[in-house]
Amino acid sequence: DRQAGSGEALRSFMQWETETRELLNGLSAFLWTARVKLPWDWKITVPSSEAFERVTGYPKAEELHEGGLLLNNICLPEDIERKNKAGRRAITGEADTYYHEYRIRHRNGQVRWLGESARVSRRTSEEVHLAGMCLDITERKEAEDALRRSEERERSFRKKLQVLHEVNIELTKAESRDELCRKAIEMARERLGFDRVGLWLATDKPNVFAGSFGTDEKGNLRDERGSRITVKKDRLILGVMSRRLSLAYAEDADLRDDHQCAIGKGAKAVAPLWDGERVIGFVTADNLLTGEPIPPFQRELLRLFATSVGHLCTRKQTEEALAYERFLLRTLLDNTPDMIYFKDSDGKFLRISRAQ
């Protein structure tokens, strides 16, 4: 009976060991034990060389114990001190368990994140025994980093939206459409953070656009009101002008000056200027100066900015046309030999010409 019981216990242990190894295989982890003769003489054992190689890329754990501690040879230099500090606390009795995260250089050259947990299994005046596990947590760390970057972009976008609101208020104060276009380019760079920006207006001729203001190859404001360009092959501009796209973007686009001469390659975004249902021009932004990509939130900001500028351009053009008509009428009233007057519905005179 005693032998039967021992055999059953052995089978149970072997089954547990098999299940544990299968679990570790699924987790990309390995177990380790250490016997440390005080003050700092480590002897480390890794039961499964296969699991160790799967995590680190190296077949023999014994070759990676510089300074005693496991994996010090491939731990990134900036993480070694933090890693060793956790081990020292366990050896000196400050803690019976520890968990810390650090980076290693995998044999294939990749940087991998490991989460290492350990506990003291035995402690005497001469030595300390530890048992631990190293788990590859690279995917989790990358997900955390991606989430953090996403949150940072969201915060940045919210701030930019507030700035865009302030910019729109400033643009409404422009006294002419030319001043509006000039201020739009200045504020797009100074307040909204765009690299190089240009603003083009549609003409009566198909695919022919008139310049307003833009950014030159050195980052300075450039007066482009004398420029006219004909667009035949630029799929980004043609895409937004045909109303198929609310914004067009390419990572490897031809970057051009105000005469459509090629000056480089890089990221480029184009957003339409809208007048109700009609596209009256477009705004371009590229990365010629910095070479930095234009992230999605910045492209969305460009689209919103272009929508606002398009509305303001239409309003300013209407105001200028109305002011011109008033000027013509005033000139007519002041120079006609006949008396001309306007009255309201109550018979009150509103305006009388100078004729006697």
Short mmCIF file of C-alpha atoms in Angstrom, two decimals, residues 81-327:
data_model
loop_
_atom_site.label_atom_id
_atom_site.label_comp_id
_atom_site.label_asym_id
_atom_site.label_seq_id
_atom_site.Cartn_x
_atom_site.Cartn_y
_atom_site.Cartn_z
CA GLU A 81 20.92 48.35 -11.28
CA ARG A 82 17.16 48.22 -10.71
CA LYS A 83 17.19 44.49 -11.44
CA ASN A 84 20.07 43.78 -9.04
CA LYS A 85 18.51 45.89 -6.30
CA ALA A 86 15.47 43.58 -6.17
CA GLY A 87 17.76 40.55 -5.76
CA ARG A 88 19.79 42.23 -2.99
CA ARG A 89 16.64 43.02 -0.99
CA ALA A 90 15.69 39.34 -1.01
CA ILE A 91 19.18 38.17 -0.03
CA THR A 92 19.58 40.67 2.81
CA GLY A 93 16.18 39.80 4.26
CA GLU A 94 14.42 43.05 3.43
CA ALA A 95 11.80 41.10 1.48
CA ASP A 96 10.81 37.48 1.02
CA THR A 97 9.27 38.07 -2.41
CA TYR A 98 9.85 40.48 -5.25
CA TYR A 99 8.61 41.34 -8.71
CA HIS A 100 10.24 43.64 -11.21
CA GLU A 101 10.28 44.27 -14.94
CA TYR A 102 13.31 44.80 -17.13
CA ARG A 103 14.46 44.57 -20.73
CA ILE A 104 16.81 42.09 -22.34
CA ARG A 105 18.45 41.88 -25.73
CA HIS A 106 17.14 38.69 -27.35
CA ARG A 107 19.61 36.65 -29.35
CA ASN A 108 17.89 37.83 -32.56
CA GLY A 109 18.63 41.44 -31.60
CA GLN A 110 15.13 42.40 -30.49
CA VAL A 111 14.50 44.09 -27.16
CA ARG A 112 12.11 42.03 -25.04
CA TRP A 113 10.42 42.87 -21.75
CA LEU A 114 10.52 40.32 -18.91
CA GLY A 115 8.54 40.26 -15.70
CA GLU A 116 10.47 38.40 -13.02
CA SER A 117 8.86 37.20 -9.80
CA ALA A 118 10.68 35.30 -7.05
CA ARG A 119 10.29 34.17 -3.47
CA VAL A 120 12.69 33.01 -0.77
CA SER A 121 12.07 29.29 -0.18
CA ARG A 122 14.70 28.84 2.56
CA ARG A 123 16.90 31.13 4.58
CA THR A 124 19.80 30.27 6.94
CA SER A 125 22.69 32.21 8.34
CA GLU A 126 24.90 30.96 5.52
CA GLU A 127 22.72 30.75 2.45
CA VAL A 128 19.41 31.70 0.85
CA HIS A 129 17.35 29.62 -1.56
CA LEU A 130 15.07 31.28 -4.08
CA ALA A 131 12.59 30.10 -6.71
CA GLY A 132 11.34 32.32 -9.47
CA MET A 133 9.79 32.68 -12.87
CA CYS A 134 10.59 34.95 -15.82
CA LEU A 135 7.65 35.77 -18.08
CA ASP A 136 7.88 37.48 -21.48
CA ILE A 137 5.59 40.53 -21.12
CA THR A 138 6.63 42.30 -24.31
CA GLU A 139 3.15 42.27 -25.84
CA ARG A 140 1.63 43.73 -22.69
CA LYS A 141 4.25 46.49 -22.47
CA GLU A 142 3.79 47.34 -26.16
CA ALA A 143 0.02 47.51 -25.64
CA GLU A 144 0.54 49.80 -22.64
CA ASP A 145 2.88 52.02 -24.66
CA ALA A 146 0.40 52.14 -27.54
CA LEU A 147 -2.41 53.07 -25.14
CA ARG A 148 -0.28 55.76 -23.54
CA ARG A 149 0.64 57.22 -26.93
CA SER A 150 -3.02 57.14 -27.95
CA GLU A 151 -4.01 58.98 -24.78
CA GLU A 152 -1.26 61.53 -25.34
CA ARG A 153 -2.46 62.10 -28.92
CA GLU A 154 -6.02 62.50 -27.69
CA ARG A 155 -4.96 65.08 -25.12
CA SER A 156 -2.92 66.89 -27.74
CA PHE A 157 -5.86 66.83 -30.17
CA ARG A 158 -8.21 68.31 -27.55
CA LYS A 159 -5.73 71.09 -26.91
CA LYS A 160 -5.38 71.72 -30.65
CA LEU A 161 -9.16 71.93 -31.00
CA GLN A 162 -9.21 74.67 -28.40
CA VAL A 163 -6.42 76.45 -30.25
CA LEU A 164 -8.33 76.01 -33.52
CA HIS A 165 -11.34 77.71 -31.95
CA GLU A 166 -9.13 80.64 -30.92
CA VAL A 167 -7.60 80.77 -34.40
CA ASN A 168 -11.05 80.91 -35.99
CA ILE A 169 -11.96 83.88 -33.80
CA GLU A 170 -8.78 85.68 -34.85
CA LEU A 171 -9.41 84.96 -38.53
CA THR A 172 -12.89 86.51 -38.37
CA LYS A 173 -11.20 89.83 -37.60
CA ALA A 174 -9.39 89.91 -40.97
CA GLU A 175 -10.47 92.95 -43.01
CA SER A 176 -9.96 91.35 -46.42
CA ARG A 177 -9.72 87.94 -48.00
CA ASP A 178 -6.01 88.45 -48.65
CA GLU A 179 -5.43 89.26 -44.99
CA LEU A 180 -7.50 86.23 -44.05
CA CYS A 181 -5.37 83.93 -46.22
CA ARG A 182 -2.14 85.38 -44.90
CA LYS A 183 -3.21 85.02 -41.28
CA ALA A 184 -4.47 81.49 -41.94
CA ILE A 185 -1.02 80.38 -43.14
CA GLU A 186 0.76 82.11 -40.26
CA MET A 187 -1.51 80.64 -37.60
CA ALA A 188 -1.53 77.17 -39.16
CA ARG A 189 2.21 77.02 -38.57
CA GLU A 190 2.60 79.06 -35.39
CA ARG A 191 -0.51 77.97 -33.49
CA LEU A 192 -1.56 74.63 -34.96
CA GLY A 193 1.91 73.18 -35.45
CA PHE A 194 1.91 72.41 -39.17
CA ASP A 195 5.25 72.19 -40.97
CA ARG A 196 4.70 73.77 -44.40
CA VAL A 197 1.28 75.04 -45.51
CA GLY A 198 -0.23 76.48 -48.70
CA LEU A 199 -3.68 77.84 -49.62
CA TRP A 200 -4.98 77.73 -53.19
CA LEU A 201 -8.25 79.06 -54.62
CA ALA A 202 -10.21 77.75 -57.59
CA THR A 203 -10.55 79.94 -60.70
CA ASP A 204 -13.09 80.00 -63.51
CA LYS A 205 -10.89 77.60 -65.48
CA PRO A 206 -11.10 73.87 -64.68
CA ASN A 207 -8.15 72.55 -62.63
CA VAL A 208 -6.49 75.98 -62.58
CA PHE A 209 -5.85 77.43 -59.12
CA ALA A 210 -4.69 80.81 -57.88
CA GLY A 211 -2.18 81.11 -55.11
CA SER A 212 -2.68 83.20 -51.99
CA PHE A 213 -0.01 82.74 -49.33
CA GLY A 214 2.17 79.77 -48.45
CA THR A 215 5.41 78.60 -46.88
CA ASP A 216 8.68 78.59 -48.78
CA GLU A 217 11.43 75.96 -48.66
CA LYS A 218 13.05 77.65 -45.64
CA GLY A 219 9.88 77.96 -43.58
CA ASN A 220 9.18 81.62 -44.29
CA LEU A 221 5.84 83.12 -45.26
CA ARG A 222 5.63 83.57 -49.04
CA ASP A 223 3.26 85.78 -51.05
CA GLU A 224 1.96 83.47 -53.78
CA ARG A 225 -0.87 85.66 -55.11
CA GLY A 226 0.82 85.92 -58.49
CA SER A 227 1.05 82.16 -58.96
CA ARG A 228 -1.29 80.07 -61.09
CA ILE A 229 -1.02 76.30 -61.28
CA THR A 230 -2.73 73.73 -63.48
CA VAL A 231 -3.33 70.40 -61.79
CA LYS A 232 -3.65 67.40 -64.09
CA LYS A 233 -2.01 64.43 -62.34
CA ASP A 234 -1.91 65.18 -58.62
CA ARG A 235 -4.30 62.54 -57.29
CA LEU A 236 -4.46 64.15 -53.85
CA ILE A 237 -5.65 67.52 -55.13
CA LEU A 238 -7.91 66.01 -57.80
CA GLY A 239 -9.40 63.70 -55.17
CA VAL A 240 -10.55 66.51 -52.89
CA MET A 241 -11.59 68.82 -55.74
CA SER A 242 -13.86 66.13 -57.16
CA ARG A 243 -15.58 65.97 -53.75
CA ARG A 244 -14.78 62.28 -53.42
CA LEU A 245 -12.49 62.84 -50.43
CA SER A 246 -12.81 65.06 -47.36
CA LEU A 247 -9.04 64.76 -46.97
CA ALA A 248 -6.31 63.12 -49.06
CA TYR A 249 -2.98 61.92 -47.67
CA ALA A 250 0.15 60.15 -48.88
CA GLU A 251 3.39 59.26 -47.10
CA ASP A 252 5.60 59.40 -50.21
CA ALA A 253 4.19 62.27 -52.25
CA ASP A 254 5.94 64.72 -54.54
CA LEU A 255 6.43 67.99 -52.66
CA ARG A 256 6.32 71.11 -54.83
CA ASP A 257 6.82 74.87 -54.64
CA ASP A 258 4.37 77.59 -55.70
CA HIS A 259 5.22 76.98 -59.38
CA GLN A 260 4.68 73.22 -59.11
CA CYS A 261 8.40 72.47 -59.35
CA ALA A 262 9.42 69.33 -57.45
CA ILE A 263 11.48 70.12 -54.34
CA GLY A 264 11.43 66.77 -52.55
CA LYS A 265 9.41 63.80 -51.40
CA GLY A 266 7.56 63.29 -48.15
CA ALA A 267 4.23 63.22 -46.35
CA LYS A 268 1.53 65.47 -47.80
CA ALA A 269 -2.09 66.15 -46.85
CA VAL A 270 -4.69 68.07 -48.85
CA ALA A 271 -8.03 69.30 -47.47
CA PRO A 272 -10.77 71.07 -49.47
CA LEU A 273 -12.14 74.57 -48.85
CA TRP A 274 -15.93 74.32 -48.88
CA ASP A 275 -18.58 76.86 -49.84
CA GLY A 276 -21.68 74.91 -48.95
CA GLU A 277 -21.70 72.05 -51.47
CA ARG A 278 -19.03 73.61 -53.69
CA VAL A 279 -15.27 73.20 -53.35
CA ILE A 280 -13.61 76.59 -53.80
CA GLY A 281 -9.98 75.61 -53.21
CA PHE A 282 -7.73 73.57 -50.98
CA VAL A 283 -5.15 73.72 -48.20
CA THR A 284 -1.97 71.65 -48.36
CA ALA A 285 0.38 70.61 -45.57
CA ASP A 286 3.62 68.67 -45.95
CA ASN A 287 6.70 67.73 -43.94
CA LEU A 288 9.48 69.13 -46.14
CA LEU A 289 11.11 71.06 -43.30
CA THR A 290 11.06 68.54 -40.44
CA GLY A 291 10.65 65.21 -42.19
CA GLU A 292 8.25 64.15 -39.45
CA PRO A 293 5.12 62.19 -40.46
CA ILE A 294 1.74 63.88 -40.25
CA PRO A 295 -0.21 61.86 -37.64
CA PRO A 296 -3.93 61.12 -38.05
CA PHE A 297 -5.06 63.67 -35.47
CA GLN A 298 -3.08 66.39 -37.25
CA ARG A 299 -4.71 65.47 -40.56
CA GLU A 300 -8.14 65.72 -38.95
CA LEU A 301 -7.13 69.10 -37.58
CA LEU A 302 -6.18 70.18 -41.11
CA ARG A 303 -9.59 69.08 -42.40
CA LEU A 304 -11.42 71.09 -39.72
CA PHE A 305 -9.15 74.07 -40.30
CA ALA A 306 -9.77 74.00 -44.06
CA THR A 307 -13.53 73.80 -43.52
CA SER A 308 -13.43 76.87 -41.30
CA VAL A 309 -11.14 78.82 -43.66
CA GLY A 310 -13.36 77.95 -46.63
CA HIS A 311 -16.42 79.32 -44.84
CA LEU A 312 -14.57 82.49 -43.84
CA CYS A 313 -13.20 82.98 -47.38
CA THR A 314 -16.72 82.78 -48.81
CA ARG A 315 -18.06 85.20 -46.23
CA LYS A 316 -15.19 87.62 -46.78
CA GLN A 317 -15.63 87.46 -50.56
CA THR A 318 -19.34 88.21 -50.15
CA GLU A 319 -18.57 91.12 -47.83
CA GLU A 320 -16.05 92.54 -50.31
CA ALA A 321 -18.49 92.19 -53.21
CA LEU A 322 -21.22 93.92 -51.19
CA ALA A 323 -18.82 96.70 -50.17
CA TYR A 324 -17.88 97.23 -53.82
CA GLU A 325 -21.52 97.44 -54.87
CA ARG A 326 -22.14 100.00 -52.13
CA PHE A 327 -19.17 101.97 -53.38
#
